[in-house]
Structures are given as C-alpha cells and as structure tokens.
PDB file of C-alpha atoms in Angstrom:
ATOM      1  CA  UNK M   1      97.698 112.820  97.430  1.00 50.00           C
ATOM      2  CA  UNK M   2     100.668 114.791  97.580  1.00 57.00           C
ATOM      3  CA  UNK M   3     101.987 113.967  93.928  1.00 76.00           C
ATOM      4  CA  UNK M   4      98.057 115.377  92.289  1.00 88.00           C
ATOM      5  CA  UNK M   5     100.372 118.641  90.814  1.00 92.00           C
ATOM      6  CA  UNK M   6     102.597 116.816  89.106  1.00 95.00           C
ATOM      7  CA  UNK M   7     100.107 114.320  88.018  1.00 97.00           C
ATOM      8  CA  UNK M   8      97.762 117.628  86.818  1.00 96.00           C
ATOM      9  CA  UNK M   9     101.358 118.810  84.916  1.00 97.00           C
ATOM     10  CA  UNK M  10     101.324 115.857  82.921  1.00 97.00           C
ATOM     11  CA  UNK M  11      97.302 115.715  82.333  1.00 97.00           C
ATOM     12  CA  UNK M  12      98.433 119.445  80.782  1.00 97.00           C
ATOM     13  CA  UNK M  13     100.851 118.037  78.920  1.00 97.00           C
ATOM     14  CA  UNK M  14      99.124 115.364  77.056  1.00 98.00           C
ATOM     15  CA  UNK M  15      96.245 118.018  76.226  1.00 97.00           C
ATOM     16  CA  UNK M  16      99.092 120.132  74.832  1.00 96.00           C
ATOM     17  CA  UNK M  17     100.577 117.416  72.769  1.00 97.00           C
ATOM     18  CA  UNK M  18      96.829 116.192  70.930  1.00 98.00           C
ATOM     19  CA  UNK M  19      94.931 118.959  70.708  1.00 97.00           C
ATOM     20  CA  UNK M  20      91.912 116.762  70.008  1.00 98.00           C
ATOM     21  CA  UNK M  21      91.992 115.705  73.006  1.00 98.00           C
ATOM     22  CA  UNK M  22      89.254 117.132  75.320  1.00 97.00           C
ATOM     23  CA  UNK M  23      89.495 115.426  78.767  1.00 97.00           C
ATOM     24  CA  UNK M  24      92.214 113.880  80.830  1.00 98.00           C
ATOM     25  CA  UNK M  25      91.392 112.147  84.018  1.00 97.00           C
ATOM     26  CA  UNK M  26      93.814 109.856  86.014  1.00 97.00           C
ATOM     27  CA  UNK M  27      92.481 108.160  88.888  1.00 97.00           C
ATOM     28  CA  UNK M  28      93.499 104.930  90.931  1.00 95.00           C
ATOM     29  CA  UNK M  29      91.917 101.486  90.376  1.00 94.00           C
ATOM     30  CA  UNK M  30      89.449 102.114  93.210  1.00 94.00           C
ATOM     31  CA  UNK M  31      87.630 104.410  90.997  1.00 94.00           C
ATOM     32  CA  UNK M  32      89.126 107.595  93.085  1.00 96.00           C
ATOM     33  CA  UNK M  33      90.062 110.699  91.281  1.00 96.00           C
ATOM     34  CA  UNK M  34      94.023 111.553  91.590  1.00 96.00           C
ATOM     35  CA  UNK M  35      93.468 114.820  89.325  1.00 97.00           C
ATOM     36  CA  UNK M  36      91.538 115.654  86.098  1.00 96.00           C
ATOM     37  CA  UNK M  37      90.863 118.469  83.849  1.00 96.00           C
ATOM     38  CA  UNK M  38      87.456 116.920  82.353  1.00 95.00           C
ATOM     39  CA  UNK M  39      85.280 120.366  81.149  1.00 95.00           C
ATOM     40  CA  UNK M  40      81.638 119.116  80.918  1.00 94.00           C
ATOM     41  CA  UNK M  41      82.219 115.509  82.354  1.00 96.00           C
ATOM     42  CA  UNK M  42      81.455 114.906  86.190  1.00 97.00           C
ATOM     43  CA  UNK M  43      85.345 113.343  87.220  1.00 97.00           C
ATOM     44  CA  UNK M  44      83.814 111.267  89.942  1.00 97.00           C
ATOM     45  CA  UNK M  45      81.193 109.632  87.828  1.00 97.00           C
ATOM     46  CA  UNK M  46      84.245 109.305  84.828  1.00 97.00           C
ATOM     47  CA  UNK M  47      86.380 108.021  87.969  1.00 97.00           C
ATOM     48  CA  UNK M  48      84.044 105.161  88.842  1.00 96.00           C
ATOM     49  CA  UNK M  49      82.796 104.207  85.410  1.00 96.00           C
ATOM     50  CA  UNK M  50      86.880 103.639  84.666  1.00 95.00           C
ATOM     51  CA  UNK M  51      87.002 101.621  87.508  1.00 94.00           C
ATOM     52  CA  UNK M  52      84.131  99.334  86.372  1.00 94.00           C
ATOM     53  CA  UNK M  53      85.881  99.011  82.644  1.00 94.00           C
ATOM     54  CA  UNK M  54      88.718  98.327  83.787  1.00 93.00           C
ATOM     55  CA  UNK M  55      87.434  95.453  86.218  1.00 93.00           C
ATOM     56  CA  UNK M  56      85.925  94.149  83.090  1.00 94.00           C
ATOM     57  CA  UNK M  57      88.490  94.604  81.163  1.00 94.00           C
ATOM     58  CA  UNK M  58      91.114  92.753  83.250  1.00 92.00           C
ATOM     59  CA  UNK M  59      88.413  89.771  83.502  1.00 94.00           C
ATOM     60  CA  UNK M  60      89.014  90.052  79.803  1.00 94.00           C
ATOM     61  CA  UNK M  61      92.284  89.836  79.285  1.00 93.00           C
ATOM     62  CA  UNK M  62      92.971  87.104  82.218  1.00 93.00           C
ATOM     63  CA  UNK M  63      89.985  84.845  80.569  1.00 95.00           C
ATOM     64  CA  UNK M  64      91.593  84.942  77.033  1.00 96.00           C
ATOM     65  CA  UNK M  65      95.019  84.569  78.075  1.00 95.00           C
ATOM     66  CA  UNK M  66      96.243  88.182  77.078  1.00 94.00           C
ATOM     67  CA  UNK M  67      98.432  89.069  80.008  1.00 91.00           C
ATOM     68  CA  UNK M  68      98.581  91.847  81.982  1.00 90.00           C
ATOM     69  CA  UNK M  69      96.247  94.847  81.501  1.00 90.00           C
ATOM     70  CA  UNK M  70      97.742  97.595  79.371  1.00 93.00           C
ATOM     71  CA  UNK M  71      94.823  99.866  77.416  1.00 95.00           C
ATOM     72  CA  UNK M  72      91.419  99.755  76.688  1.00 96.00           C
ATOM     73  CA  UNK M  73      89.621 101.965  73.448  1.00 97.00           C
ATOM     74  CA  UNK M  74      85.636 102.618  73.237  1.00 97.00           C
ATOM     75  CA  UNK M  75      84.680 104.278  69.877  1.00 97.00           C
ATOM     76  CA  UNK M  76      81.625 106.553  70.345  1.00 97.00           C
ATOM     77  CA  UNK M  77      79.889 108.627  67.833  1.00 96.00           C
ATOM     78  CA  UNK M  78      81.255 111.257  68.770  1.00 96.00           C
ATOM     79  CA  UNK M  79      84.445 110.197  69.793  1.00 97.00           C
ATOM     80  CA  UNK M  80      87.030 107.503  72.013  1.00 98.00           C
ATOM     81  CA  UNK M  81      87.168 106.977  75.463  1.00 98.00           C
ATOM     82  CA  UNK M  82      91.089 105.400  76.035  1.00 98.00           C
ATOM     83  CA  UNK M  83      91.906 103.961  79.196  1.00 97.00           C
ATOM     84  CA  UNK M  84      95.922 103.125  79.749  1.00 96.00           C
ATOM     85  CA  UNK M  85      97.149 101.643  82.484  1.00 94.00           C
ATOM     86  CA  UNK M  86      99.598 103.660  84.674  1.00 95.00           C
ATOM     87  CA  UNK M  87     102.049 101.760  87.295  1.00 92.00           C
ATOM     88  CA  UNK M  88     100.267  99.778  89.992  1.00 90.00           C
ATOM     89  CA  UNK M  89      97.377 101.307  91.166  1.00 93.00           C
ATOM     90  CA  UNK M  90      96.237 103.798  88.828  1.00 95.00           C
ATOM     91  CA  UNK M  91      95.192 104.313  85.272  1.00 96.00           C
ATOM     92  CA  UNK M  92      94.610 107.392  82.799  1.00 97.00           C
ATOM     93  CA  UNK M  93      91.718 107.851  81.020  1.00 98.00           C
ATOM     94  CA  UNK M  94      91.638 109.984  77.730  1.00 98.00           C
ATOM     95  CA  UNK M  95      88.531 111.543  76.027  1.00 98.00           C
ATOM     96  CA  UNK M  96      89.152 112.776  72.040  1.00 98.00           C
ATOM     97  CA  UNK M  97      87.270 114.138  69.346  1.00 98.00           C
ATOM     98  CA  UNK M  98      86.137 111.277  66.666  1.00 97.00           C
ATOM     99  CA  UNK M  99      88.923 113.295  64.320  1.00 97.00           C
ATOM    100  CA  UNK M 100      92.016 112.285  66.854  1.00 98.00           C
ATOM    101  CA  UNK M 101      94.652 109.974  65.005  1.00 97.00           C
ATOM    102  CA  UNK M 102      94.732 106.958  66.830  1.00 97.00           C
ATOM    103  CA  UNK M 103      98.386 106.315  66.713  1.00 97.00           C
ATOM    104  CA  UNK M 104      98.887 109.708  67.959  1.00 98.00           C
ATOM    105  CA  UNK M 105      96.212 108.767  71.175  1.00 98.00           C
ATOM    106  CA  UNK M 106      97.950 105.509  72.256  1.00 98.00           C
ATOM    107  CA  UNK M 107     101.531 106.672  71.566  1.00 97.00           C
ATOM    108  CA  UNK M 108     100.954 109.914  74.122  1.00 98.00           C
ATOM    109  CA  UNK M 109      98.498 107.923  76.200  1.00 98.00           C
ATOM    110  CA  UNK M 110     100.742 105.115  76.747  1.00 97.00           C
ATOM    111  CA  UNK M 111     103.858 107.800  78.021  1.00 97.00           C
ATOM    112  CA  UNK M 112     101.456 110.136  79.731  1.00 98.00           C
ATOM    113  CA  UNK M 113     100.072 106.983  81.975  1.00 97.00           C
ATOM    114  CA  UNK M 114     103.849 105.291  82.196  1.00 97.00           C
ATOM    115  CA  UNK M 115     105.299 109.157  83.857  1.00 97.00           C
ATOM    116  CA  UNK M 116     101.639 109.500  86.383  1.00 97.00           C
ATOM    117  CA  UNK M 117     102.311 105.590  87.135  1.00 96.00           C
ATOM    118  CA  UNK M 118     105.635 106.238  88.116  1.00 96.00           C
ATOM    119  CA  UNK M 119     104.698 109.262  89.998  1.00 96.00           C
ATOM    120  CA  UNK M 120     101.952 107.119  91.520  1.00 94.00           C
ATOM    121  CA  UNK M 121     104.212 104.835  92.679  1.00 92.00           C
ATOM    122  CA  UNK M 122     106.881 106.799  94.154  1.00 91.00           C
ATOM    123  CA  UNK M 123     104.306 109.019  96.167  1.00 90.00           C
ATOM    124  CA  UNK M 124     103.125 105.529  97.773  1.00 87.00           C
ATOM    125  CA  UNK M 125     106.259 104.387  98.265  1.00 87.00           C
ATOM    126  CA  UNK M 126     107.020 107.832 100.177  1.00 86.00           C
ATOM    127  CA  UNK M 127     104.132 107.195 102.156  1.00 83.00           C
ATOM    128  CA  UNK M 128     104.191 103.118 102.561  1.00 75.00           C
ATOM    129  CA  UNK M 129     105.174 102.930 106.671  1.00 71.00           C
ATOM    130  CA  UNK M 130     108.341 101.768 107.394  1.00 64.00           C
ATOM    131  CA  UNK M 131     109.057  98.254 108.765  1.00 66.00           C
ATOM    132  CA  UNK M 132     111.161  97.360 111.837  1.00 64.00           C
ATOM    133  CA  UNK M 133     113.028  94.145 111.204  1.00 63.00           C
ATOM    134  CA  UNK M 134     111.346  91.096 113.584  1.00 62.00           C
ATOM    135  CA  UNK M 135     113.919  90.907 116.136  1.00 61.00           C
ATOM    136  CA  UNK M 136     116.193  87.817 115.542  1.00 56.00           C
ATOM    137  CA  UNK M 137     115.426  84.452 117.721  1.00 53.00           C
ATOM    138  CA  UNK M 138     118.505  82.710 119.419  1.00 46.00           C
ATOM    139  CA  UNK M 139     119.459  80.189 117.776  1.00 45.00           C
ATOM    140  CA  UNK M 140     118.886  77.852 121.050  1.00 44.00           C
ATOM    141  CA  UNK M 141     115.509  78.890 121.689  1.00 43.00           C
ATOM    142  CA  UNK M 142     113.236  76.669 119.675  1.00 40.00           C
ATOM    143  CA  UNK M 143     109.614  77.703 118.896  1.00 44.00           C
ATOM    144  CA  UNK M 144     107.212  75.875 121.166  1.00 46.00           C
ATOM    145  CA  UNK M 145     105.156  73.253 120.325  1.00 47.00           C
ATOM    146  CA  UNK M 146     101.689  74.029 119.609  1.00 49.00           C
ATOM    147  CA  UNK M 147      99.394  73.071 121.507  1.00 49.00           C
ATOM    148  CA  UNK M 148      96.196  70.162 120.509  1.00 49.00           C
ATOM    149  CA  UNK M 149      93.414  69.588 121.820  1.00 50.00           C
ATOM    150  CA  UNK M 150      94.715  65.994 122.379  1.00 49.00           C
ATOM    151  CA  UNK M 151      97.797  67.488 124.415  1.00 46.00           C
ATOM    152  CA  UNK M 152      95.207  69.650 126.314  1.00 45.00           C
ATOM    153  CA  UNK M 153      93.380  66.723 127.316  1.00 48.00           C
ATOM    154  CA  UNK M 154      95.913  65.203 128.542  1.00 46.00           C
ATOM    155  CA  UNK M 155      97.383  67.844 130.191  1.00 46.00           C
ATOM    156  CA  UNK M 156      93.870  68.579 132.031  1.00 47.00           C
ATOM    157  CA  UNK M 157      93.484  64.836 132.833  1.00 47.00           C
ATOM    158  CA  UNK M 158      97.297  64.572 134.360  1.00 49.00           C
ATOM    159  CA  UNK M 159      96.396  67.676 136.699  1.00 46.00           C
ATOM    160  CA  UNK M 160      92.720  66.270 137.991  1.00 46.00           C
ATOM    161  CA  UNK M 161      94.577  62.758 138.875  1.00 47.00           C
ATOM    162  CA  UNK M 162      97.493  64.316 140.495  1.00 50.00           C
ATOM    163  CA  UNK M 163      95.142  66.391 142.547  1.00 48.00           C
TER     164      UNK M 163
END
C-alpha cells in the first residue's frame, strides 16, 4: 500500500504521545498488516487475531443493538489489548502496559485510528478504477422484451409449421 509511511508516522506518533504504550499495529479488516511497530509480537499473527475480534465483536454489537463498530478493550494481566476502528476497511490495534491511563488510551487511540482511516481511505480511493459512464440509450429505442420459454416455444413451433 502506498499510504504504509504515513500510516507508520502516525503508529510513531501515538507511541510518542503514551509512552506506555508498547505496540501499534494497524491492519485492514481482512486481517492484513498495513504497517506495525510490534517489538516481540509476530504482526501477522496480531493481524489475524484482530481480524477474528473484530468479527466477533461486530456480531456483538449488531446482536445487542449497539450500532456501528467503534473500539474494543481486553484487560490482560499484564496489560490491554485496544482495538479502534479506523475508516472503512481498517482498524488499529494498541498494546499498553497494565499502568496506561485508560482515558489517555482511547482518547489517542480513537484520533490515531480516525487520521490512518482517513489515510486508508484516500489511498483506496486513489487506487479505486475509474468508471466510464454507460453510454446513454435513445430515447426511441426501447429495451427488448425478454425472452420465455413460452415465447420460445412458440417461436420454434411457428418456424416447424411454416416450414
């Protein structure tokens, strides 16, 4: 993908702004990686395992009623696993140290994955092929009629007489 260094610029960024942060991975909904910086933490394996959350969690929030997907938090031990959603077809997900404020998580989580989805989406929209416009019909030139199998019978019976 031709927007993964601005995408990596922004993974920087968030890592700058909570310290206690110690993994940033964005990746679309397919489970592919767009760019991480994940020391210790296989991205393809964190790639696909967001994918499958987020599958659930969408179930989740559909089933109850909740609306659209926006985050998702897993408390650990050791730590939180935050998953924001981030434009269309991506999502960012965020690993912290168990002494991370919270507040601090979703408020940079929740820009961080609003600037990547917008990147997301303007790189596709770059790349999205462009349309020709269906040529106009004349006005006078009606679509045919389809044909039925009744019609065809007919039509095959009306050529085996007249033969």
């Amino acid at each position: 993908m031709t927007a993964a260094p601005e995408i990596a610029d922004e993974l920087r960024r968030l890592r700058t702004r909570v310290p206690q942060v110690t993994g940033v991975l964005a990746a679309g909904v397919d489970g592919l990686v767009l760019a991480h910086d994940t020391p210790g933490v296989e991205p393809e394996g964190m790639a696909a395992l967001t994918a499958t959350a987020l599958a659930v969690a969408l179930r989740m929030a559909d089933t109850t009623g909740r609306g659209d997907f926006r985050e998702l938090l897993v408390r650990g031990e050791n730590g939180y696993v935050a998953t924001y959603a981030a434009g269309r077809t991506a999502v960012l997900t965020v690993l912290a140290q168990d002494r991370v404020n919270v507040g601090r998580l979703h408020l940079e989580g929740r820009r961080t994955g609003a600037r990547i989805g917008a990147i997301v989406d303007a790189a596709e929209q770059r790349a999205a092929p462009v349309r020709e416009p269906a040529p106009a019909r004349s006005p006078s030139r009606l679509p045919s009629r389809p044909r039925t199998a009744r019609t065809t019978a007919t039509t095959n019976a009306r050529t085996t007489t007249e033969s």
